[in-house]
PDB file of C-alpha atoms in Angstrom:
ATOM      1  CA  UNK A   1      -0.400 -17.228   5.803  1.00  0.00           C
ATOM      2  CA  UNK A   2      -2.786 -19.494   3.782  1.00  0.00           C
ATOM      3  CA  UNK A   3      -1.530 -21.809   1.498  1.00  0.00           C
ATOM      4  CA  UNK A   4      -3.052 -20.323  -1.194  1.00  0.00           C
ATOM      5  CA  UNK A   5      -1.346 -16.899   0.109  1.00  0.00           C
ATOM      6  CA  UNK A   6       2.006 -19.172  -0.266  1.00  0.00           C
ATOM      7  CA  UNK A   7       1.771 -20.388  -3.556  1.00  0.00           C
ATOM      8  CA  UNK A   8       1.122 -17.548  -5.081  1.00  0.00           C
ATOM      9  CA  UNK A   9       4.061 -15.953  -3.364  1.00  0.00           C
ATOM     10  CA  UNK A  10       6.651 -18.443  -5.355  1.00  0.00           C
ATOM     11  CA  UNK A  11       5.592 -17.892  -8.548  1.00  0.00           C
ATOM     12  CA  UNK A  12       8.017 -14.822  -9.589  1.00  0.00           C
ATOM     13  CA  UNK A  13      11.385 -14.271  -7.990  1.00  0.00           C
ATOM     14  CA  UNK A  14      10.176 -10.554  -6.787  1.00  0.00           C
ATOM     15  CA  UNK A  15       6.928  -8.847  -6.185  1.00  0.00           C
ATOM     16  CA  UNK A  16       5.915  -5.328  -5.371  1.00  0.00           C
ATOM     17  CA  UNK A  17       5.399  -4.199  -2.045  1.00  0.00           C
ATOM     18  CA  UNK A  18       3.792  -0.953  -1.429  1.00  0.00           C
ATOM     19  CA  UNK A  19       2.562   1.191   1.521  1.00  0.00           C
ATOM     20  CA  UNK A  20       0.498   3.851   1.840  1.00  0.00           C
ATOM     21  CA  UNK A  21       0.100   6.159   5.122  1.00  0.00           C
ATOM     22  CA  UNK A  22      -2.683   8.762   5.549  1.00  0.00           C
ATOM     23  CA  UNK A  23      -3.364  11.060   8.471  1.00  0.00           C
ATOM     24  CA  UNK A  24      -7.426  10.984   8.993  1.00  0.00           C
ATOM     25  CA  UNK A  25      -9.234  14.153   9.931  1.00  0.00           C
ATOM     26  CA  UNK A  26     -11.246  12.375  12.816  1.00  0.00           C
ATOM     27  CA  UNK A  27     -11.390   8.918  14.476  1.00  0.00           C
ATOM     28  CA  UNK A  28     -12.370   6.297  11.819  1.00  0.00           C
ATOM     29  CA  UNK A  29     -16.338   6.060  13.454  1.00  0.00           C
ATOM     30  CA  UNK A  30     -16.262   9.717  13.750  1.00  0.00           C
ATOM     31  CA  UNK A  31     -19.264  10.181  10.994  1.00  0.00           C
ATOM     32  CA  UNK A  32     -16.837  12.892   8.508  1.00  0.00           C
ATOM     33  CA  UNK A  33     -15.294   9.127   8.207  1.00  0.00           C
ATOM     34  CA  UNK A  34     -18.225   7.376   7.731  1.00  0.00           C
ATOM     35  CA  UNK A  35     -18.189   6.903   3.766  1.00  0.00           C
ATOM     36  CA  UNK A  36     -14.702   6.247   3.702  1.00  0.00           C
ATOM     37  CA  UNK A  37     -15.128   3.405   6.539  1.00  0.00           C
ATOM     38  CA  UNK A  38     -17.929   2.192   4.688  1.00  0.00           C
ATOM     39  CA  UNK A  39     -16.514   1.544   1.559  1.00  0.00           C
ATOM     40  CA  UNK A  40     -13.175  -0.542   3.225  1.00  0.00           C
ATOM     41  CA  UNK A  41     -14.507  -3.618   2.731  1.00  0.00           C
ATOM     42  CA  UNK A  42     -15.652  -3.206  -0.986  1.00  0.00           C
ATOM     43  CA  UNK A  43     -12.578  -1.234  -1.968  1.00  0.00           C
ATOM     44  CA  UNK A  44     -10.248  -4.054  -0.354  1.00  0.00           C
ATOM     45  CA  UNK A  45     -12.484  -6.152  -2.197  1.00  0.00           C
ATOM     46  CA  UNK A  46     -11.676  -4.726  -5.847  1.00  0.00           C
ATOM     47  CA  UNK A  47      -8.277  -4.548  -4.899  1.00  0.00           C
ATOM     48  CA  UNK A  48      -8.004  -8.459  -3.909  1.00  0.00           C
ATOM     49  CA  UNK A  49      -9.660  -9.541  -7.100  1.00  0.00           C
ATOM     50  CA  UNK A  50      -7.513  -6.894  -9.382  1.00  0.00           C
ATOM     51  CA  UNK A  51      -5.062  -8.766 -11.836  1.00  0.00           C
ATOM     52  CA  UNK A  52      -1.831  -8.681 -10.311  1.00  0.00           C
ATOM     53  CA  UNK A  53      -2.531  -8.292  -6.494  1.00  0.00           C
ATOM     54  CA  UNK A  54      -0.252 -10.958  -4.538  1.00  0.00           C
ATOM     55  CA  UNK A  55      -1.304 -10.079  -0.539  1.00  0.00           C
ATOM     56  CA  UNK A  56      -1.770  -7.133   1.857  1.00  0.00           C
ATOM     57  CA  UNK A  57      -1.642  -6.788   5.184  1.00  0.00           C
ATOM     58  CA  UNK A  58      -5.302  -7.074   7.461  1.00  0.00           C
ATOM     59  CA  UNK A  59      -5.928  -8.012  10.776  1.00  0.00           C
ATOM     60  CA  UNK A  60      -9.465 -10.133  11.958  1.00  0.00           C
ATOM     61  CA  UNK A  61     -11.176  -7.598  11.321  1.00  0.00           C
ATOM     62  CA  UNK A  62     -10.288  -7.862   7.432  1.00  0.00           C
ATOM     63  CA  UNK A  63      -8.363  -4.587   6.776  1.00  0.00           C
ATOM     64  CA  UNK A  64      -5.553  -2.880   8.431  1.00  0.00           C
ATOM     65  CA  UNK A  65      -7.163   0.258  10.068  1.00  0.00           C
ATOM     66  CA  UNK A  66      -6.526  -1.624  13.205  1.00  0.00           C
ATOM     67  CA  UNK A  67      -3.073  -1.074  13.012  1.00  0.00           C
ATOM     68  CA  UNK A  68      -1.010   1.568  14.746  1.00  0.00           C
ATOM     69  CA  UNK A  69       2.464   1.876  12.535  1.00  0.00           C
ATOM     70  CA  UNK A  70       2.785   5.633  14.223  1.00  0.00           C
ATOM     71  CA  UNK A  71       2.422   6.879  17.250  1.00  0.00           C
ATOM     72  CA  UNK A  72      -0.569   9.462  16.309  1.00  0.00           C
ATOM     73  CA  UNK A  73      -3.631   7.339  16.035  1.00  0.00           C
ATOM     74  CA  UNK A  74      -5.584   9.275  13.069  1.00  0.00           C
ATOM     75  CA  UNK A  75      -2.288   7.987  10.835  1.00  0.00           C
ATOM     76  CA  UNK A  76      -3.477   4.644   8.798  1.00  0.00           C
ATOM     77  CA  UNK A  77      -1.318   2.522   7.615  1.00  0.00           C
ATOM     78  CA  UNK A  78      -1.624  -0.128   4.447  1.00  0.00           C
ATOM     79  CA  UNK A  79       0.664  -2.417   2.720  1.00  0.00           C
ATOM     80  CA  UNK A  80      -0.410  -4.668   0.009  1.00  0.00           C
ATOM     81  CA  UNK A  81       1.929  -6.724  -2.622  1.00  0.00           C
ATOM     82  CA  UNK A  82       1.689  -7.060  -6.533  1.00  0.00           C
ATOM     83  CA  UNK A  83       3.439  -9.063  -9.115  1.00  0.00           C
ATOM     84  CA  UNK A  84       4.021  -5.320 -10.859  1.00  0.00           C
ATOM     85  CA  UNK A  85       4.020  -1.626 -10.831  1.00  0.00           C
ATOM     86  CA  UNK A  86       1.655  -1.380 -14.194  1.00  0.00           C
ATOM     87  CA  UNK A  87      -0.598  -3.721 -12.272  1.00  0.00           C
ATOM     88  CA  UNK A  88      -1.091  -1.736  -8.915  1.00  0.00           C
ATOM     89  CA  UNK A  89      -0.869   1.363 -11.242  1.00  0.00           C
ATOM     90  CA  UNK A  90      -4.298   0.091 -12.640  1.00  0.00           C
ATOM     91  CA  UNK A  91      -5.532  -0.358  -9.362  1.00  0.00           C
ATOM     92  CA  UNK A  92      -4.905   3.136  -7.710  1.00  0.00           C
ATOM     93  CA  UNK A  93      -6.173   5.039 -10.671  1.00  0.00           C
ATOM     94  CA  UNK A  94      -8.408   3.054 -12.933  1.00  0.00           C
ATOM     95  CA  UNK A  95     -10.273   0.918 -10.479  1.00  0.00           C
ATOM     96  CA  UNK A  96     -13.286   2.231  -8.190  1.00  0.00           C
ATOM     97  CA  UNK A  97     -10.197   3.013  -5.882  1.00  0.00           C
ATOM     98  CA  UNK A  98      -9.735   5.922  -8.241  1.00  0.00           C
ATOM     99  CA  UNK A  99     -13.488   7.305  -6.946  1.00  0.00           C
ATOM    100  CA  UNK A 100     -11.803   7.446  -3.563  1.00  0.00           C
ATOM    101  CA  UNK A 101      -8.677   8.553  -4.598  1.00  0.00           C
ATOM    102  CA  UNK A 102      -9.634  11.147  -5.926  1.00  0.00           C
ATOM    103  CA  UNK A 103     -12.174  12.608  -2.963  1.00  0.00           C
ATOM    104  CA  UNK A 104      -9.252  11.623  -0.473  1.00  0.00           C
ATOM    105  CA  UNK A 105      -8.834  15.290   0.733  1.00  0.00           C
ATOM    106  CA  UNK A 106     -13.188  14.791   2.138  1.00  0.00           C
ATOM    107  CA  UNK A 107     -11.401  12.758   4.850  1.00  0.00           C
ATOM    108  CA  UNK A 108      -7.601  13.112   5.359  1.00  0.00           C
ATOM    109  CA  UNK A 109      -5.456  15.817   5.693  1.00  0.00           C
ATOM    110  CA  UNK A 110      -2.558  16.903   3.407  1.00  0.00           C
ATOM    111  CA  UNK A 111       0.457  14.621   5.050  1.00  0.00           C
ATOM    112  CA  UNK A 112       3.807  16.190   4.844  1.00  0.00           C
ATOM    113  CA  UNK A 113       6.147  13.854   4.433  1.00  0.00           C
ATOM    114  CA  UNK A 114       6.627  11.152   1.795  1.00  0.00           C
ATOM    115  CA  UNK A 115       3.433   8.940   2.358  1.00  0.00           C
ATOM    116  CA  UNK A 116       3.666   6.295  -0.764  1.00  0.00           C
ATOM    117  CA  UNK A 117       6.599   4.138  -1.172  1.00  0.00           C
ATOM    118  CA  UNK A 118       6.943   0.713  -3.213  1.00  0.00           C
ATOM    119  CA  UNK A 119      10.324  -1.429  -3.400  1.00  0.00           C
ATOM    120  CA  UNK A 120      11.189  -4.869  -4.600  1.00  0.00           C
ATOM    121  CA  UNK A 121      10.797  -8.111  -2.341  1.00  0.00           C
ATOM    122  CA  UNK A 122      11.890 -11.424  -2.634  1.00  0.00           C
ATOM    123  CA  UNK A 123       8.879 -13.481  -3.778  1.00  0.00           C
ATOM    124  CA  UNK A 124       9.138 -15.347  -0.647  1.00  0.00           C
ATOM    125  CA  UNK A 125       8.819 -12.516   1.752  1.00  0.00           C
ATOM    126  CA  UNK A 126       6.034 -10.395   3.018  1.00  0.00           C
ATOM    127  CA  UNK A 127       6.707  -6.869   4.011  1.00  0.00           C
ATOM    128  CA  UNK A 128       6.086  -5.197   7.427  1.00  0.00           C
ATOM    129  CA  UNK A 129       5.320  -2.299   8.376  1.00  0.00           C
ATOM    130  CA  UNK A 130       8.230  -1.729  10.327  1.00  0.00           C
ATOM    131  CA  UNK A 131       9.931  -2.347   6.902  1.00  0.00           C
ATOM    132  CA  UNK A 132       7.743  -0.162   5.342  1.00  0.00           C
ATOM    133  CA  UNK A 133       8.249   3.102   7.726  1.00  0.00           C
ATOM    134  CA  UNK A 134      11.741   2.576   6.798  1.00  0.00           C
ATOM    135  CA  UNK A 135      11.397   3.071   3.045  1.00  0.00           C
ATOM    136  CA  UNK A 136       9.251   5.959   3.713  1.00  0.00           C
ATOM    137  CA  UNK A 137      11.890   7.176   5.223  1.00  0.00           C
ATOM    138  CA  UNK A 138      14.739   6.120   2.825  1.00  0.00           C
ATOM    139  CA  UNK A 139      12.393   7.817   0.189  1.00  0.00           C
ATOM    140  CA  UNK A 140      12.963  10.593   2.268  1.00  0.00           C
ATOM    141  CA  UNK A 141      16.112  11.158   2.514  1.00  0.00           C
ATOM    142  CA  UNK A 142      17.185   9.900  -1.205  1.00  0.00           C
ATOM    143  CA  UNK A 143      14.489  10.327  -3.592  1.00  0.00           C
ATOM    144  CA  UNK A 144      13.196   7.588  -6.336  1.00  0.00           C
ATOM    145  CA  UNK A 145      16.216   4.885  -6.227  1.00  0.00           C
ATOM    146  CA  UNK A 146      16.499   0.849  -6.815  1.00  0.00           C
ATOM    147  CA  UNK A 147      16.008   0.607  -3.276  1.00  0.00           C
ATOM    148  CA  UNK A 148      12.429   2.227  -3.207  1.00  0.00           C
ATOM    149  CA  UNK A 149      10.682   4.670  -5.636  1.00  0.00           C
ATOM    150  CA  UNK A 150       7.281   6.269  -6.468  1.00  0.00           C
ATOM    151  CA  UNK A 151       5.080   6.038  -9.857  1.00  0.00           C
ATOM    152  CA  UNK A 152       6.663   9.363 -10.716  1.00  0.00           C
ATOM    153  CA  UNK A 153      10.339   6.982 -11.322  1.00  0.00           C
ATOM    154  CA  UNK A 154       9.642   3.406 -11.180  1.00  0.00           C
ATOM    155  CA  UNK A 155      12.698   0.790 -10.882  1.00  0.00           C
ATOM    156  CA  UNK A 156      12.748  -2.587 -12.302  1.00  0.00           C
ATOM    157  CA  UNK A 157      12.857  -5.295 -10.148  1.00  0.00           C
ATOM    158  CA  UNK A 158      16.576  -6.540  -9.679  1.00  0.00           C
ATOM    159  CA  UNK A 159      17.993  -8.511 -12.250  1.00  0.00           C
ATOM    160  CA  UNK A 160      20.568 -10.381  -9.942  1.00  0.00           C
ATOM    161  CA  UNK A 161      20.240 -12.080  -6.359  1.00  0.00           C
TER     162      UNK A 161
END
């Protein structure tokens, strides 16, 4: 982590985490992928300069398509971290994200399962994606709660430590 990356971290008690999981319908330089691939970079860009984005997770290669959270290998995997839910809300669906968003079906499948998750973390801490498969699958199990929720029935961030 930067030092930039840590200061921001301490400015609020909590932040937002989110992930994300989508199942691909070919290899990511399989050419039905190839606009989606091609627009990583400038869609990761948007999101880094949105108001309200904290951190996500990336590898060298400046995104995260690089990592394997599941054992199928057309299933990506993103986590990023916001200071709120109205903030990565205007991200996702006002931002040229929303272009993408909105053609998502062009290049992954329908995933069954609960494949968006955010939760409360401690401004100090940066999600995994271990952590993150395990809300998915709290959200699962439960539904929208404190603990982890969807847009559809977002929680506050706790009021006590």
């Amino acid at each position: 982590m930067t030092e930039q990356e840590a200061n921001l971290l301490h400015q609020q008690k909590y932040y937002l985490a989110q992930i994300n999981i989508a199942l691909m319908k070919a290899p990511l330089d399989n050419p039905i992928m190839a606009e989606f691939a091609d627009a990583l970079d400038k869609i990761n860009g948007v999101a880094e300069a949105s108001p309200g984005f904290v951190w996500r997770l990336k590898t060298s290669s400046g995104n995260a398509t690089d990592i394997r959270a599941y054992p199928e290998p057309k299933i990506l995997a993103n986590i990023s971290v916001w200071r709120s839910v109205e903030q990565l809300k205007v991200y996702v669906y006002k931002s040229l994200h929303s272009d993408f968003f909105v053609r998502r079906r062009k290049w992954f499948e329908k995933y069954q399962g609960e494949h968006f998750a955010m939760w409360w973390i401690r401004s100090e801490h940066l999600p995994t994606i271990e952590e993150g498969k395990a809300k998915l699958e709290y959200l699962t199990l439960h539904g929208d709660s404190p603990e982890c929720f969807t847009f559809a029935k977002p929680y506050p961030p706790p009021t006590k430590d």
